[in-house]
Amino acid sequence: MTSDWNDAATRDLMSVGGRLANLVRGEGSHVWDDEGTRYLDFLGGIAVNCLGHAHPAFVRAVEQQAGVLAHVSNYFATPQQLELAARLKRLAGTGESGRVFLANSGTEANETAIKLARLHAKKTGAGTILCLEGAFHGRSTGALAITPKAAYQDPFAPLMPGVRAIAPTIEALEAAFDAGDIAAMFLEPIQGEAGVVELPEGFVARARALTEHHGSLLIIDEVQTGSGRTGEWFGFQREGITPDAITLAKGVAGGFPVGALITFGEASELFSPGTHNSTFGGNPLASAVANAVLDHIERGDLLANVTRRGAELREGVSALPLVSGTRGAGLLIGIELAHPVAADVAREAMSRGLIINAPTADVIRIAPAYTIGEPEITEFLDLFGQALAAVAENQTVEATA
Ligand SMILES: *Cc1c(COP(=O)(O)O)cnc(C)c1O
């Protein structure tokens, strides 16, 4: 009964957000709630469930590794951890000099990257961390300091000092580097939480050129864009640049909590024994699942499917009512609406058995599994079209009333 679980959630869970349904099971791109209602999941746990739900490769890895060795401390190496580090270096193209730190979330990966920036600042004397308006890097006090959104930051002030936020324009970027003192710059190749917002053409290349010229680190937050989401392994690979570090989480283990910081070149030399660590980070269970998920994506050539299905979805939605455009890449798609009715559309979709999300008033975000095919796309376009039509109709009624 809806009210039972809702009451329990209100009574027992910390009050940090509402719950849309009480989900009990998932399979492929569908989930079921406690009343047996089936939903098409096109949010994918916010760009996490890249193989969908209960994928055999995921299930097998959890079962197999949990029965052998789930956790040891980081006083020890494990074959699973070593395999994951080598795999991530290969996929990111770091070459021999790359290094990997394994954590449990995107926030932790970014905290580690902030510490990397501080270590670099100690060497160079330039102390400021640059971030972009609209960015989302996490909710811990450090990651929050580089997430310049008043509603998120203000209740927790004072935050970590030494941060400057600029508009995501090439002019603001150049002015910031002219002013000097930049230790590191953080950016997302596509700002997911802001509503799948792409950076201006040439921005990332310019950021790379300026950070290199000024001896600053370029740290790319690939928590949402990484692990194949855009059709490339990592978003930076679409820009033809090499960063100093990237951070990962969300899809990297398909729903098992894993985060990572990957460094390139000299940035790999900054941490030294005793300066950082994690109890759970990179444990053999988490690492085995990440290996299985990434291996399955690679062997199944799922990145090609991400690109192809992303294009089909973009084309399909452009014919629907209220849709004024699309943005993003691969299967990270922002659907622009002609009116600020995204929350209404998401609600209508949910009531028809479709899970999507409204990161801003006029954008719907979808981030489905990399495994989707024609049946899922057809079902999505049908349900999403119905939701849009219902909202469009209400609008017409209101306009004529
Ligand atoms: C989700 C997200 C984070 C935070 O990751 P958590 O795993 O929730 O801590 C950081 N950066 C980006 C770009 C994200 O999308």
XYZ file of N, CA and C in Angstrom, residues 50-295:
738
model
N 24.272 0.579 -16.412
C 24.579 0.575 -17.854
C 24.271 -0.765 -18.504
N 24.221 -1.849 -17.721
C 23.784 -3.130 -18.294
C 22.331 -3.427 -17.920
N 21.613 -2.432 -17.449
C 20.241 -2.657 -17.006
C 20.241 -3.331 -15.636
N 19.124 -3.976 -15.312
C 18.959 -4.591 -13.990
C 19.170 -6.099 -14.054
N 19.819 -6.611 -13.021
C 20.012 -8.070 -12.859
C 20.646 -8.704 -14.096
N 21.566 -7.992 -14.716
C 22.255 -8.565 -15.890
C 23.075 -9.783 -15.451
N 23.028 -10.867 -16.219
C 23.755 -12.087 -15.820
C 25.243 -11.848 -15.536
N 25.890 -10.983 -16.286
C 27.321 -10.731 -16.058
C 27.540 -10.087 -14.692
N 26.635 -9.184 -14.325
C 26.704 -8.502 -13.019
C 26.434 -9.508 -11.902
N 25.353 -10.257 -12.054
C 24.943 -11.212 -11.020
C 26.033 -12.269 -10.799
N 26.559 -12.791 -11.893
C 27.598 -13.814 -11.809
C 28.822 -13.275 -11.059
N 29.219 -12.044 -11.377
C 30.419 -11.484 -10.736
C 30.211 -11.314 -9.235
N 29.023 -10.826 -8.841
C 28.754 -10.636 -7.406
C 28.769 -11.983 -6.699
N 28.032 -12.947 -7.263
C 27.923 -14.260 -6.606
C 29.275 -14.944 -6.506
N 29.980 -14.937 -7.621
C 31.244 -15.672 -7.677
C 32.250 -15.058 -6.698
N 32.434 -13.725 -6.776
C 33.478 -13.095 -5.958
C 33.095 -13.063 -4.481
N 31.791 -12.880 -4.179
C 31.370 -12.817 -2.771
C 31.666 -14.132 -2.066
N 31.624 -15.224 -2.816
C 31.884 -16.526 -2.212
C 33.359 -16.876 -2.113
N 34.210 -16.000 -2.657
C 35.650 -16.307 -2.645
C 36.411 -15.356 -1.724
N 36.252 -14.048 -1.983
C 36.939 -13.031 -1.179
C 36.255 -11.690 -1.445
N 35.517 -11.184 -0.462
C 34.753 -9.950 -0.681
C 35.548 -8.710 -0.302
N 36.247 -8.789 0.810
C 36.926 -7.588 1.296
C 38.200 -7.922 2.044
N 39.239 -7.176 1.753
C 40.448 -7.176 2.588
C 40.822 -5.705 2.723
N 41.713 -5.364 3.574
C 42.086 -3.959 3.681
C 43.050 -3.610 2.551
N 43.313 -2.316 2.434
C 44.274 -1.884 1.426
C 45.726 -2.076 1.871
N 45.916 -2.866 2.932
C 47.274 -3.358 3.210
C 47.630 -4.471 2.231
N 46.616 -4.897 1.445
C 46.838 -6.023 0.532
C 46.389 -5.675 -0.880
N 47.070 -6.239 -1.849
C 46.589 -6.208 -3.232
C 45.680 -7.416 -3.446
N 44.823 -7.327 -4.465
C 44.062 -8.507 -4.894
C 44.113 -8.542 -6.422
N 43.975 -9.723 -6.991
C 44.011 -9.815 -8.458
C 42.917 -8.972 -9.111
N 41.741 -8.896 -8.456
C 40.620 -8.146 -9.040
C 40.949 -6.652 -9.106
N 41.568 -6.148 -8.021
C 41.915 -4.729 -7.965
C 42.987 -4.402 -9.008
N 43.980 -5.273 -9.119
C 45.060 -5.040 -10.090
C 44.502 -5.087 -11.521
N 43.593 -6.023 -11.751
C 42.991 -6.118 -13.088
C 42.192 -4.859 -13.416
N 41.442 -4.362 -12.429
C 40.632 -3.164 -12.682
C 41.508 -1.950 -12.966
N 42.567 -1.789 -12.179
C 43.448 -0.632 -12.394
C 44.066 -0.685 -13.793
N 44.545 -1.862 -14.189
C 45.165 -1.994 -15.517
C 44.132 -1.740 -16.617
N 42.910 -2.230 -16.398
C 41.852 -2.050 -17.391
C 41.504 -0.565 -17.547
N 41.354 0.129 -16.425
C 40.992 1.552 -16.490
C 42.102 2.359 -17.166
N 43.349 2.034 -16.871
C 44.460 2.724 -17.538
C 44.394 2.510 -19.049
N 44.124 1.284 -19.441
C 44.055 0.977 -20.882
C 42.902 1.722 -21.543
N 41.712 1.665 -20.925
C 40.547 2.309 -21.540
C 40.712 3.828 -21.599
N 41.350 4.396 -20.567
C 41.545 5.852 -20.544
C 42.742 6.276 -21.391
N 43.566 5.319 -21.788
C 44.729 5.645 -22.615
C 45.808 6.400 -21.867
N 46.034 6.036 -20.611
C 47.053 6.767 -19.838
C 48.464 6.365 -20.219
N 48.616 5.200 -20.858
C 49.968 4.662 -21.031
C 50.514 4.209 -19.685
N 51.783 3.835 -19.699
C 52.447 3.264 -18.518
C 52.360 4.189 -17.301
N 52.486 5.505 -17.513
C 52.638 6.418 -16.372
C 51.329 6.661 -15.616
N 50.209 6.188 -16.119
C 48.949 6.424 -15.419
C 48.883 5.689 -14.093
N 48.042 6.223 -13.176
C 47.815 5.567 -11.887
C 46.326 5.646 -11.551
N 45.840 4.674 -10.782
C 44.418 4.592 -10.455
C 44.247 4.535 -8.940
N 43.359 5.378 -8.408
C 42.941 5.255 -7.009
C 41.471 4.853 -7.008
N 41.151 3.785 -6.274
C 39.779 3.284 -6.266
C 39.044 3.716 -5.002
N 37.814 4.208 -5.212
C 36.982 4.695 -4.116
C 35.577 4.121 -4.287
N 34.603 4.717 -3.623
C 33.253 4.126 -3.595
C 32.171 4.994 -4.202
N 32.496 6.188 -4.623
C 31.478 7.093 -5.174
C 32.152 8.193 -5.981
N 31.322 8.933 -6.705
C 31.832 10.065 -7.461
C 32.345 11.164 -6.547
N 31.625 11.389 -5.469
C 32.040 12.412 -4.515
C 33.435 12.104 -3.980
N 33.643 10.869 -3.582
C 34.960 10.493 -3.048
C 36.055 10.598 -4.099
N 35.718 10.227 -5.333
C 36.705 10.353 -6.402
C 37.087 11.830 -6.564
N 36.080 12.714 -6.491
C 36.370 14.141 -6.638
C 37.099 14.707 -5.421
N 36.788 14.224 -4.224
C 37.557 14.631 -3.039
C 39.031 14.281 -3.223
N 39.266 13.100 -3.760
C 40.642 12.665 -4.002
C 41.298 13.592 -5.029
N 40.520 13.982 -6.029
C 41.049 14.891 -7.059
C 41.317 16.280 -6.494
N 40.487 16.711 -5.540
C 40.743 18.008 -4.889
C 42.066 17.936 -4.115
N 42.296 16.814 -3.447
C 43.571 16.645 -2.744
C 44.740 16.605 -3.725
N 44.514 16.012 -4.889
C 45.535 16.025 -5.941
C 45.862 17.468 -6.335
N 44.811 18.281 -6.478
C 44.997 19.692 -6.845
C 45.785 20.429 -5.758
N 45.477 20.125 -4.503
C 46.197 20.763 -3.393
C 47.675 20.353 -3.378
N 47.943 19.093 -3.632
C 49.338 18.636 -3.669
C 50.080 19.357 -4.799
N 49.417 19.519 -5.926
C 50.015 20.233 -7.059
C 50.247 21.702 -6.686
N 49.258 22.281 -5.985
C 49.379 23.687 -5.569
C 50.593 23.888 -4.658
N 50.853 22.933 -3.787
C 52.018 23.041 -2.888
C 53.314 23.106 -3.689
N 53.327 22.402 -4.821
C 54.542 22.371 -5.647
C 54.731 23.657 -6.437
N 53.625 24.193 -6.954
C 53.734 25.315 -7.891
C 53.537 26.667 -7.236
N 52.855 26.713 -6.093
C 52.584 27.984 -5.433
C 51.289 28.638 -5.880
N 50.714 28.190 -7.012
C 49.408 28.709 -7.442
C 48.337 27.929 -6.695
N 47.408 28.660 -6.032
C 46.555 27.957 -5.078
C 45.089 27.792 -5.416
N 44.599 28.430 -6.487
C 43.150 28.461 -6.712
C 42.666 27.264 -7.540
N 41.525 26.716 -7.118
C 40.848 25.692 -7.920
C 39.722 26.368 -8.691
N 39.732 26.173 -9.988
C 38.734 26.800 -10.865
C 37.638 25.783 -11.181
N 36.387 26.239 -11.101
C 35.281 25.365 -11.495
C 34.275 26.180 -12.294
N 33.282 25.507 -12.832
C 32.335 26.163 -13.737
C 30.957 26.321 -13.113
N 30.330 27.426 -13.397
C 28.933 27.587 -13.018
C 28.122 26.470 -13.686
N 27.169 25.935 -12.939
C 26.364 24.821 -13.451
C 26.952 23.464 -13.120
N 28.184 23.455 -12.601
C 28.861 22.181 -12.336
C 28.205 21.428 -11.187
N 28.326 20.104 -11.234
C 27.985 19.271 -10.083
C 29.126 18.289 -9.867
N 29.752 18.358 -8.686
C 30.862 17.444 -8.395
C 30.623 16.634 -7.135
N 29.488 16.846 -6.445
C 29.194 16.049 -5.257
C 28.778 16.917 -4.085
N 28.421 16.253 -2.974
C 27.778 16.939 -1.844
C 28.617 16.959 -0.583
N 29.789 16.345 -0.578
C 30.660 16.472 0.593
C 31.190 17.902 0.609
N 31.759 18.332 1.731
C 32.045 19.767 1.836
C 33.097 20.240 0.830
N 34.031 19.358 0.454
C 35.009 19.748 -0.564
C 34.388 19.774 -1.952
N 33.744 18.668 -2.324
C 33.112 18.591 -3.654
C 32.017 19.653 -3.789
N 31.360 19.963 -2.689
C 30.308 20.990 -2.703
C 30.896 22.377 -2.976
N 32.121 22.593 -2.485
C 32.761 23.899 -2.696
C 33.011 24.165 -4.178
N 33.133 23.103 -4.981
C 33.332 23.292 -6.429
C 32.037 22.994 -7.203
N 30.923 23.013 -6.472
C 29.586 22.841 -7.067
C 28.820 24.143 -6.813
N 29.062 25.172 -7.640
C 28.584 26.511 -7.302
C 27.083 26.701 -7.557
N 26.295 26.195 -6.621
C 24.849 26.383 -6.694
C 24.396 26.797 -5.296
N 23.801 27.987 -5.194
C 23.497 28.577 -3.885
C 22.626 27.655 -3.027
N 21.626 27.021 -3.635
C 20.700 26.185 -2.864
C 21.427 25.006 -2.223
N 22.470 24.519 -2.879
C 23.246 23.405 -2.328
C 24.283 23.897 -1.319
N 24.900 25.059 -1.617
C 26.061 25.505 -0.833
C 25.691 26.301 0.407
N 24.756 27.234 0.269
C 24.537 28.230 1.319
C 24.244 27.649 2.701
N 23.426 26.570 2.796
C 23.162 26.047 4.151
C 24.416 25.523 4.852
N 25.489 25.312 4.105
C 26.662 24.657 4.683
C 27.899 25.550 4.724
N 27.703 26.832 4.440
C 28.819 27.763 4.481
C 29.345 27.852 5.917
N 30.603 28.112 6.158
C 31.639 28.347 5.145
C 32.178 27.046 4.559
N 32.411 27.066 3.256
C 32.944 25.893 2.565
C 34.459 26.030 2.386
N 35.041 25.003 1.796
C 36.487 24.997 1.521
C 36.887 26.255 0.742
N 37.874 26.988 1.232
C 38.304 28.194 0.508
C 39.218 27.852 -0.677
N 39.538 28.885 -1.458
C 40.489 28.694 -2.544
C 39.854 28.225 -3.832
N 38.548 28.524 -3.990
C 37.828 28.100 -5.190
C 37.326 29.337 -5.937
N 37.402 29.302 -7.255
C 36.780 30.357 -8.058
C 35.885 29.711 -9.110
N 34.646 30.219 -9.201
C 33.707 29.699 -10.200
C 33.567 30.715 -11.322
N 33.587 30.231 -12.544
C 33.414 31.124 -13.699
C 32.299 30.608 -14.594
N 31.779 31.514 -15.416
C 30.787 31.112 -16.415
C 31.474 30.194 -17.429
N 30.753 29.215 -17.962
C 31.374 28.319 -18.941
C 31.455 28.949 -20.328
N 32.243 30.022 -20.420
C 32.476 30.653 -21.721
C 33.982 30.772 -21.927
N 34.395 30.814 -23.166
C 35.831 30.878 -23.455
C 36.406 32.212 -22.968
N 35.606 33.289 -23.030
C 36.082 34.599 -22.538
C 36.372 34.537 -21.037
N 35.429 33.963 -20.277
C 35.617 33.870 -18.822
C 36.812 32.976 -18.493
N 36.985 31.933 -19.282
C 38.103 31.009 -19.088
C 39.432 31.739 -19.273
N 39.527 32.512 -20.348
C 40.771 33.223 -20.621
C 41.041 34.279 -19.570
N 39.982 34.967 -19.136
C 40.150 35.988 -18.095
C 40.646 35.355 -16.794
N 40.133 34.183 -16.459
C 40.530 33.518 -15.213
C 42.009 33.154 -15.254
N 42.474 32.676 -16.392
C 43.899 32.302 -16.475
C 44.784 33.543 -16.574
N 44.265 34.636 -17.164
C 45.012 35.898 -17.172
C 45.223 36.381 -15.753
N 44.189 36.206 -14.906
C 44.286 36.657 -13.514
C 45.279 35.798 -12.728
N 45.531 34.572 -13.195
C 46.594 33.742 -12.607
C 46.188 32.977 -11.368
N 47.157 32.304 -10.759
C 47.007 31.560 -9.504
C 46.161 30.298 -9.628
N 46.009 29.724 -10.812
C 45.160 28.540 -10.963
C 45.994 27.259 -10.763
N 45.659 26.521 -9.695
C 46.317 25.230 -9.448
C 45.712 24.158 -10.329
N 44.396 24.183 -10.460
C 43.707 23.130 -11.203
C 42.354 23.624 -11.648
N 41.891 23.052 -12.740
C 40.552 23.352 -13.211
C 39.756 22.058 -13.284
N 38.538 22.088 -12.729
C 37.612 20.958 -12.820
C 36.552 21.276 -13.871
N 36.212 20.294 -14.679
C 35.056 20.468 -15.562
C 34.437 19.125 -15.907
N 33.156 19.158 -16.233
C 32.463 17.985 -16.789
C 32.357 18.204 -18.296
N 32.672 17.200 -19.093
C 32.573 17.358 -20.554
C 31.150 17.715 -20.996
N 30.153 17.142 -20.293
C 28.748 17.526 -20.453
C 28.212 17.647 -19.036
N 27.586 18.781 -18.706
C 27.105 18.971 -17.336
C 25.770 18.244 -17.154
N 25.853 17.060 -16.564
C 24.677 16.201 -16.461
C 23.609 16.759 -15.541
N 23.985 17.070 -14.298
C 22.992 17.524 -13.322
C 22.406 18.872 -13.702
N 23.162 19.690 -14.424
C 22.663 21.005 -14.849
C 21.575 20.857 -15.913
N 21.396 19.627 -16.431
C 20.380 19.405 -17.461
C 20.990 18.975 -18.783
N 22.082 18.198 -18.709
C 22.777 17.716 -19.911
C 23.180 18.916 -20.781
N 23.982 19.786 -20.168
C 24.408 21.016 -20.834
C 25.792 20.801 -21.433
N 25.903 21.034 -22.728
C 27.193 20.897 -23.399
C 27.987 22.180 -23.236
N 29.309 22.054 -23.157
C 30.171 23.230 -23.088
C 30.277 23.832 -24.484
N 30.629 25.135 -24.565
C 30.756 25.747 -25.896
C 31.797 25.008 -26.742
N 31.601 25.025 -28.030
C 32.539 24.438 -28.997
C 33.959 24.952 -28.703
N 34.898 24.032 -28.577
C 36.296 24.442 -28.383
C 36.681 24.739 -26.946
N 35.710 24.696 -26.016
C 35.997 25.068 -24.627
C 37.022 24.131 -23.985
N 36.804 22.826 -24.150
C 37.688 21.858 -23.482
C 39.113 21.955 -24.047
N 39.217 22.109 -25.348
C 40.547 22.243 -25.969
C 41.257 23.499 -25.454
N 40.479 24.593 -25.315
C 41.070 25.841 -24.812
C 41.487 25.667 -23.350
N 40.650 24.986 -22.570
C 40.980 24.729 -21.159
C 42.270 23.910 -21.072
N 42.402 22.940 -21.987
C 43.628 22.130 -21.994
C 44.845 22.992 -22.329
N 44.712 23.830 -23.329
C 45.842 24.667 -23.744
C 46.238 25.627 -22.623
N 45.255 26.229 -21.969
C 45.546 27.215 -20.917
C 46.114 26.549 -19.664
N 45.543 25.413 -19.245
C 46.085 24.731 -18.065
C 47.520 24.293 -18.339
N 47.761 23.801 -19.537
C 49.120 23.359 -19.867
C 50.089 24.543 -19.839
N 49.680 25.644 -20.459
C 50.544 26.821 -20.533
C 50.867 27.378 -19.139
N 49.873 27.324 -18.233
C 50.055 27.906 -16.897
C 50.517 26.871 -15.862
N 50.770 25.655 -16.291
C 51.231 24.638 -15.342
C 50.155 24.220 -14.355
N 48.897 24.303 -14.761
C 47.777 23.900 -13.892
C 47.285 22.519 -14.338
N 46.612 21.835 -13.423
C 46.047 20.530 -13.765
C 44.677 20.698 -14.412
N 44.404 19.885 -15.423
C 43.050 19.797 -15.977
C 42.441 18.488 -15.476
N 41.418 18.629 -14.623
C 40.783 17.464 -13.995
C 39.371 17.345 -14.546
N 39.091 16.252 -15.221
C 37.795 16.102 -15.888
C 36.924 15.137 -15.096
N 35.782 15.643 -14.681
C 34.821 14.834 -13.925
C 33.994 14.034 -14.927
N 34.332 12.753 -15.002
C 33.646 11.832 -15.928
C 32.703 10.909 -15.163
N 32.262 11.363 -13.997
C 31.404 10.498 -13.184
C 30.147 10.121 -13.960
N 29.579 11.099 -14.680
C 28.354 10.831 -15.438
C 28.638 10.509 -16.911
N 29.658 11.148 -17.479
C 29.930 10.995 -18.918
C 30.841 9.810 -19.224
N 31.460 9.231 -18.183
C 32.448 8.181 -18.411
C 31.850 6.797 -18.524
N 32.746 5.820 -18.625
C 32.383 4.399 -18.653
C 31.461 4.063 -19.827
N 31.578 4.809 -20.919
C 30.873 4.471 -22.150
C 29.584 5.232 -22.402
N 29.171 6.045 -21.469
C 27.857 6.698 -21.545
C 27.650 7.518 -22.823
N 28.726 8.162 -23.295
C 28.578 9.039 -24.471
C 28.833 8.313 -25.788
N 29.159 7.018 -25.704
C 29.515 6.294 -26.923
C 31.024 6.148 -27.089
N 31.785 6.951 -26.323
C 33.227 6.742 -26.167
C 33.429 6.254 -24.734
N 34.580 5.676 -24.441
C 34.784 5.243 -23.055
C 34.688 6.423 -22.101
N 35.284 7.562 -22.511
C 35.253 8.748 -21.654
C 34.958 9.971 -22.513
N 34.269 10.934 -21.901
C 33.856 12.122 -22.643
C 35.028 12.906 -23.208
N 36.158 12.929 -22.475
C 37.300 13.729 -22.963
C 37.815 13.203 -24.294
N 37.578 11.907 -24.556
C 38.073 11.307 -25.804
C 37.340 11.865 -27.025
N 36.184 12.507 -26.808
C 35.469 13.146 -27.909
C 36.093 14.491 -28.253
N 36.976 14.976 -27.356
C 37.538 16.321 -27.527
C 38.952 16.286 -28.091
N 39.524 15.092 -28.219
C 40.881 14.993 -28.760
C 41.952 15.581 -27.858
N 41.737 15.550 -26.552
C 42.752 16.077 -25.620
C 43.139 14.987 -24.627
N 44.237 15.223 -23.902
C 44.622 14.356 -22.795
C 44.592 15.182 -21.510
N 43.759 14.804 -20.543
C 43.711 15.554 -19.282
C 44.839 15.119 -18.344
N 44.918 15.746 -17.162
C 45.870 15.296 -16.134
C 45.228 14.272 -15.210
N 43.911 14.331 -15.109
C 43.207 13.369 -14.256
C 41.745 13.325 -14.662
N 41.135 12.169 -14.432
C 39.685 12.059 -14.581
C 39.116 11.350 -13.356
N 37.847 11.636 -13.069
C 37.168 10.926 -11.980
C 35.981 10.154 -12.555
N 35.738 8.989 -11.971
C 34.680 8.083 -12.440
C 33.825 7.628 -11.277
N 32.631 7.206 -11.571
C 31.783 6.475 -10.617
C 30.564 6.007 -11.419
N 29.380 6.361 -10.977
C 28.117 5.995 -11.645
C 28.203 4.670 -12.421
N 28.362 4.685 -13.731
C 28.231 3.465 -14.514
C 29.390 2.485 -14.437
N 30.481 2.845 -13.790
C 31.716 2.061 -13.937
C 31.565 0.617 -13.458
N 30.684 0.378 -12.498
C 30.423 -1.000 -12.071
C 28.940 -1.339 -12.194
N 28.227 -0.587 -13.013
C 26.851 -0.921 -13.385
C 25.859 -0.986 -12.237
N 26.172 -0.368 -11.101
C 25.236 -0.370 -9.974
C 25.896 -0.795 -8.669
N 27.098 -1.315 -8.753
C 27.865 -1.568 -7.532
C 28.626 -0.282 -7.225
N 28.683 0.138 -5.951
C 29.332 1.425 -5.652
C 30.848 1.391 -5.877
N 31.296 2.028 -6.943
C 32.722 2.133 -7.253
C 32.984 3.538 -7.788
N 34.055 4.147 -7.315
C 34.517 5.412 -7.864
C 36.004 5.276 -8.149
N 36.534 6.165 -8.974
C 37.967 6.088 -9.271
C 38.510 7.451 -9.663
N 39.768 7.678 -9.284
C 40.550 8.786 -9.829
C 41.633 8.157 -10.690
N 41.739 8.613 -11.934
C 42.790 8.119 -12.824
C 43.670 9.314 -13.191
N 44.964 9.170 -12.984
C 45.885 10.258 -13.323
C 46.696 9.892 -14.551
N 47.156 10.936 -15.215
C 47.974 10.799 -16.415
C 49.325 11.477 -16.146
N 50.408 10.905 -16.647
C 51.713 11.580 -16.646
C 52.172 12.007 -15.268
N 52.690 13.241 -15.164
C 53.321 13.706 -13.919
C 52.351 13.804 -12.758
N 51.055 13.960 -13.057
C 50.065 14.021 -11.972
C 50.038 12.707 -11.193
N 50.572 11.643 -11.785
C 50.618 10.342 -11.113
C 51.637 10.314 -9.983
N 52.525 11.314 -9.943
C 53.612 11.315 -8.947
C 53.228 12.069 -7.684
N 52.052 12.686 -7.631
C 51.765 13.627 -6.544
C 51.451 12.941 -5.212
N 50.630 11.911 -5.235
C 50.325 11.229 -3.971
C 51.512 10.381 -3.541
N 51.673 10.265 -2.223
C 52.734 9.413 -1.693
C 52.156 8.636 -0.515
N 52.814 7.578 -0.080
C 52.250 6.740 0.986
C 51.878 7.553 2.220
N 50.668 7.277 2.730
C 50.213 7.965 3.934
C 49.356 9.186 3.670
N 49.283 9.654 2.410
C 48.555 10.897 2.143
C 47.087 10.687 1.821
N 46.676 9.454 1.547
C 45.274 9.226 1.212
C 44.997 7.729 1.249
N 43.737 7.357 1.527
C 43.353 5.955 1.391
C 41.867 5.785 1.630
N 41.384 4.561 1.516
C 39.974 4.261 1.692
C 39.858 2.830 2.212
N 38.956 2.607 3.160
C 38.794 1.241 3.684
C 38.170 0.321 2.629
N 37.044 0.768 2.076
C 36.328 -0.092 1.123
C 36.877 0.008 -0.301
N 37.472 1.163 -0.630
C 37.811 1.456 -2.024
C 38.605 0.335 -2.670
N 38.126 -0.130 -3.822
C 38.856 -1.135 -4.592
C 38.860 -2.504 -3.967
N 37.885 -2.803 -3.109
C 37.911 -4.154 -2.540
C 37.618 -5.181 -3.635
N 37.969 -6.440 -3.394
C 37.881 -7.418 -4.495
C 36.468 -7.621 -5.030
N 35.457 -7.505 -4.171
C 34.080 -7.668 -4.655
C 33.717 -6.542 -5.615
N 33.924 -5.299 -5.183
C 33.610 -4.148 -6.041
C 34.428 -4.199 -7.334
N 35.699 -4.539 -7.208
C 36.566 -4.567 -8.387
C 36.134 -5.654 -9.364
N 35.747 -6.811 -8.829
C 35.314 -7.911 -9.703
C 34.076 -7.508 -10.498
N 33.160 -6.794 -9.847
C 31.942 -6.379 -10.548
C 32.286 -5.351 -11.628
N 33.117 -4.389 -11.292
C 33.527 -3.396 -12.297
C 34.200 -4.084 -13.481
N 35.077 -5.037 -13.201
C 35.743 -5.764 -14.291
C 34.725 -6.478 -15.177
N 33.754 -7.128 -14.547
C 32.762 -7.881 -15.315
C 31.928 -6.950 -16.188
N 31.523 -5.823 -15.619
C 30.682 -4.875 -16.360
C 31.461 -4.266 -17.536
N 32.664 -3.804 -17.266
C 33.462 -3.165 -18.323
C 33.831 -4.184 -19.404
N 34.138 -5.401 -18.967
C 34.466 -6.456 -19.917
C 33.270 -6.771 -20.818
